[in-house]
mmCIF file with all atom_site columns, C-alpha atoms and ligand atoms in Angstrom:
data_model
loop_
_atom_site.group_PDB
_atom_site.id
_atom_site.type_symbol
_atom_site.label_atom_id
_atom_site.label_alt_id
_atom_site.label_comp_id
_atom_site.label_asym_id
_atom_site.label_entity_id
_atom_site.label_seq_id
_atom_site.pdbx_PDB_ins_code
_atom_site.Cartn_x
_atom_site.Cartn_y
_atom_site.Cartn_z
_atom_site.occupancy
_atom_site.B_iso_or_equiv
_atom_site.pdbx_formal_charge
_atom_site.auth_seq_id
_atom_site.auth_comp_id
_atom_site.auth_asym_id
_atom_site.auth_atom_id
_atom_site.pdbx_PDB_model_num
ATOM   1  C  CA  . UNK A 1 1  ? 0.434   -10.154 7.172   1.00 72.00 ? 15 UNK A CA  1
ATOM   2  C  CA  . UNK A 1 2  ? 2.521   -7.466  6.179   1.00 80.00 ? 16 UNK A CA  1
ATOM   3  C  CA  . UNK A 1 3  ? 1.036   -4.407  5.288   1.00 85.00 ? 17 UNK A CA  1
ATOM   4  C  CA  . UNK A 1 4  ? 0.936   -1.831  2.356   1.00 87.00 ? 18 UNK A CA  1
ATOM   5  C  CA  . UNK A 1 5  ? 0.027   1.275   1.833   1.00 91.00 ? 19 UNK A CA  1
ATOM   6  C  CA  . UNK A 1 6  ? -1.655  2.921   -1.398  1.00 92.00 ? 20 UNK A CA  1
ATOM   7  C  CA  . UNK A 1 7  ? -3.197  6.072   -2.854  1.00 95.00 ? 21 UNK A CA  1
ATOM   8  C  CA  . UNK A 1 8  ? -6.345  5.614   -5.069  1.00 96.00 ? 22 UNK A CA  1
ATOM   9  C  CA  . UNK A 1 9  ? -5.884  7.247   -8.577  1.00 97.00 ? 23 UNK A CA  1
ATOM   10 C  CA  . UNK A 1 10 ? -9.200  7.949   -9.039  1.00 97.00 ? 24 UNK A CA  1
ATOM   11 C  CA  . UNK A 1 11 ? -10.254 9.068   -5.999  1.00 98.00 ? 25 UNK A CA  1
ATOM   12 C  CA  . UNK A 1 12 ? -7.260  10.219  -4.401  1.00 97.00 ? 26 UNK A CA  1
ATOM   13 C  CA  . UNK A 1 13 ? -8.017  8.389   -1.040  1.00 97.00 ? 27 UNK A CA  1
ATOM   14 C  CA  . UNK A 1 14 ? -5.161  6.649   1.174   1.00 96.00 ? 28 UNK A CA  1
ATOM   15 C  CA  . UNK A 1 15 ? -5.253  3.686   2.554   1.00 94.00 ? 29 UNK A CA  1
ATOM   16 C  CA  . UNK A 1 16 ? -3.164  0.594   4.334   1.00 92.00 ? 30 UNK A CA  1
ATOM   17 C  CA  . UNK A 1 17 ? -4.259  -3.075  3.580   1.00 89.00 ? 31 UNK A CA  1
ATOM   18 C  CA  . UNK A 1 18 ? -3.166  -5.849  5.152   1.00 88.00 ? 32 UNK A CA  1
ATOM   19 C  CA  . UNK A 1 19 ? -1.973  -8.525  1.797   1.00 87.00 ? 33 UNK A CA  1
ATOM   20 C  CA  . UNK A 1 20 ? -0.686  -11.779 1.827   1.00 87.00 ? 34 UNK A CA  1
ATOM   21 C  CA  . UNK A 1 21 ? 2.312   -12.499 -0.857  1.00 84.00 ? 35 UNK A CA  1
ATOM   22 C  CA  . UNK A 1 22 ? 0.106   -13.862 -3.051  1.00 87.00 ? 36 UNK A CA  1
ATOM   23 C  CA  . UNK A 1 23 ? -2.546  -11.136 -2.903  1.00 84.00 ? 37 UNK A CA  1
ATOM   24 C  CA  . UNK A 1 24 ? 0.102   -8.354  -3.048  1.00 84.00 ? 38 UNK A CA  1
ATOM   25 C  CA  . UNK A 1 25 ? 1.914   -10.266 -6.192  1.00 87.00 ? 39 UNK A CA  1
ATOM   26 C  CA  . UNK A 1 26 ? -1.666  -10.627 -7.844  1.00 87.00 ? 40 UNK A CA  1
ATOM   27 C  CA  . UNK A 1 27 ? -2.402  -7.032  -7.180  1.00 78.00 ? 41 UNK A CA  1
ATOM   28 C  CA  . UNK A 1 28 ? -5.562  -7.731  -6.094  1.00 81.00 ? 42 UNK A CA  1
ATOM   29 C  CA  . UNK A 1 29 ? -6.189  -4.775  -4.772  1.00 90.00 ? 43 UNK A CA  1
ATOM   30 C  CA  . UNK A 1 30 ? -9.340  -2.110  -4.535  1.00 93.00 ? 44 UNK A CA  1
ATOM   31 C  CA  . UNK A 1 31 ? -9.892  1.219   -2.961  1.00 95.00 ? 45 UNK A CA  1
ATOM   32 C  CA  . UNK A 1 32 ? -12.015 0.916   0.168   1.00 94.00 ? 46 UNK A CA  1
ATOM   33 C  CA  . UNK A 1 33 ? -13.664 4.403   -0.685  1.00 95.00 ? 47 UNK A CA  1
ATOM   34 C  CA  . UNK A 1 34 ? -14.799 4.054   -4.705  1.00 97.00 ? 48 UNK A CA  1
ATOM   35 C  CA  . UNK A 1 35 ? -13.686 0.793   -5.145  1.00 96.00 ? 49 UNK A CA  1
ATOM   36 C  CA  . UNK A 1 36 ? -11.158 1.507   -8.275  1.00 95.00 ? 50 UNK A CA  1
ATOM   37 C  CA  . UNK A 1 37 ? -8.499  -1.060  -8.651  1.00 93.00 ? 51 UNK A CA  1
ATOM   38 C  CA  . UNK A 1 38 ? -6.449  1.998   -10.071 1.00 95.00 ? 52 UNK A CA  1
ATOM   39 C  CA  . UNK A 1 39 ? -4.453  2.138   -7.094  1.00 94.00 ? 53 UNK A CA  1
ATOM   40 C  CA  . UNK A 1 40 ? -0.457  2.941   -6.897  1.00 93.00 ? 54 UNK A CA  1
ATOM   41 C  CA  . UNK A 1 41 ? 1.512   1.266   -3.673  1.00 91.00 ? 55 UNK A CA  1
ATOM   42 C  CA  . UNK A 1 42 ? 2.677   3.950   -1.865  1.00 91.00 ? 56 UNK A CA  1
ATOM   43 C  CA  . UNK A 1 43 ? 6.556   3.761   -0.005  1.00 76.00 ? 57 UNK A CA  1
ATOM   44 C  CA  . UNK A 1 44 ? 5.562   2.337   3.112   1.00 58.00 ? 58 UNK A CA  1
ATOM   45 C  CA  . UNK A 1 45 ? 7.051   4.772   6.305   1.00 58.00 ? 59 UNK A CA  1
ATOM   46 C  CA  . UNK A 1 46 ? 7.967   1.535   8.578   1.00 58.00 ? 60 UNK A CA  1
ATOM   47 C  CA  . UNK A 1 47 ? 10.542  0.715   5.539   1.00 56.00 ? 61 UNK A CA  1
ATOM   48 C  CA  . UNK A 1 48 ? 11.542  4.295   5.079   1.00 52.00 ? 62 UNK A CA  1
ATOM   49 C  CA  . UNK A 1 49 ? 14.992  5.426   6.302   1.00 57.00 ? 63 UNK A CA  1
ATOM   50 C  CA  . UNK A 1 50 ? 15.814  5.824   9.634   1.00 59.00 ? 64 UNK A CA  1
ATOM   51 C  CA  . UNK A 1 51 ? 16.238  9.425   10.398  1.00 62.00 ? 65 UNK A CA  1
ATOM   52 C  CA  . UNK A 1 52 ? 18.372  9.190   13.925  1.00 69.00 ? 66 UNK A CA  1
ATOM   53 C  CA  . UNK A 1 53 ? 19.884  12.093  14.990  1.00 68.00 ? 67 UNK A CA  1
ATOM   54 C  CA  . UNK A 1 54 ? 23.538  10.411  16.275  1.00 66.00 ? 68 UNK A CA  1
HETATM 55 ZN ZN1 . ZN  B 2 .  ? -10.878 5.476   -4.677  1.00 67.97 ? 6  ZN  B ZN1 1
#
C-alpha cells in the first residue's frame, strides 16, 4: 500500500498512513494522536523532486 503523509489541523501532529485507493479516495482518514478527521495530505518527499547535483 502506498503511503501518505498528513498534518492534523487540530492538533498539528504529523503522520504517514499506509491507504489503499479506496481508503485514500474515501478520505477515511483520522489523526492517530486526537483522532480529528480534520486532516490535510501533506506532499509526500518520496514524490518530491529530485534534487541531484549533475
Ligand atoms: Zn490530531
Amino acid at each position: 500500500m502506498p503511503l501518505y503523509e498528513y498534518e492534523c489541523t487540530s492538533c498539528g501532529k504529523i503522520f504517514t498512513a499506509a491507504l489503499s485507493l479506496r481508503e485514500h479516495e474515501e478520505k477515511n482518514v483520522t489523526c492517530p494522536g486526537c483522532g480529528s478527521k480534520k486532516v490535510e495530505q501533506l506532499i509526500s518527499p518520496f514524490t518530491a523532486k529530485t534534487d541531484r547535483k549533475s
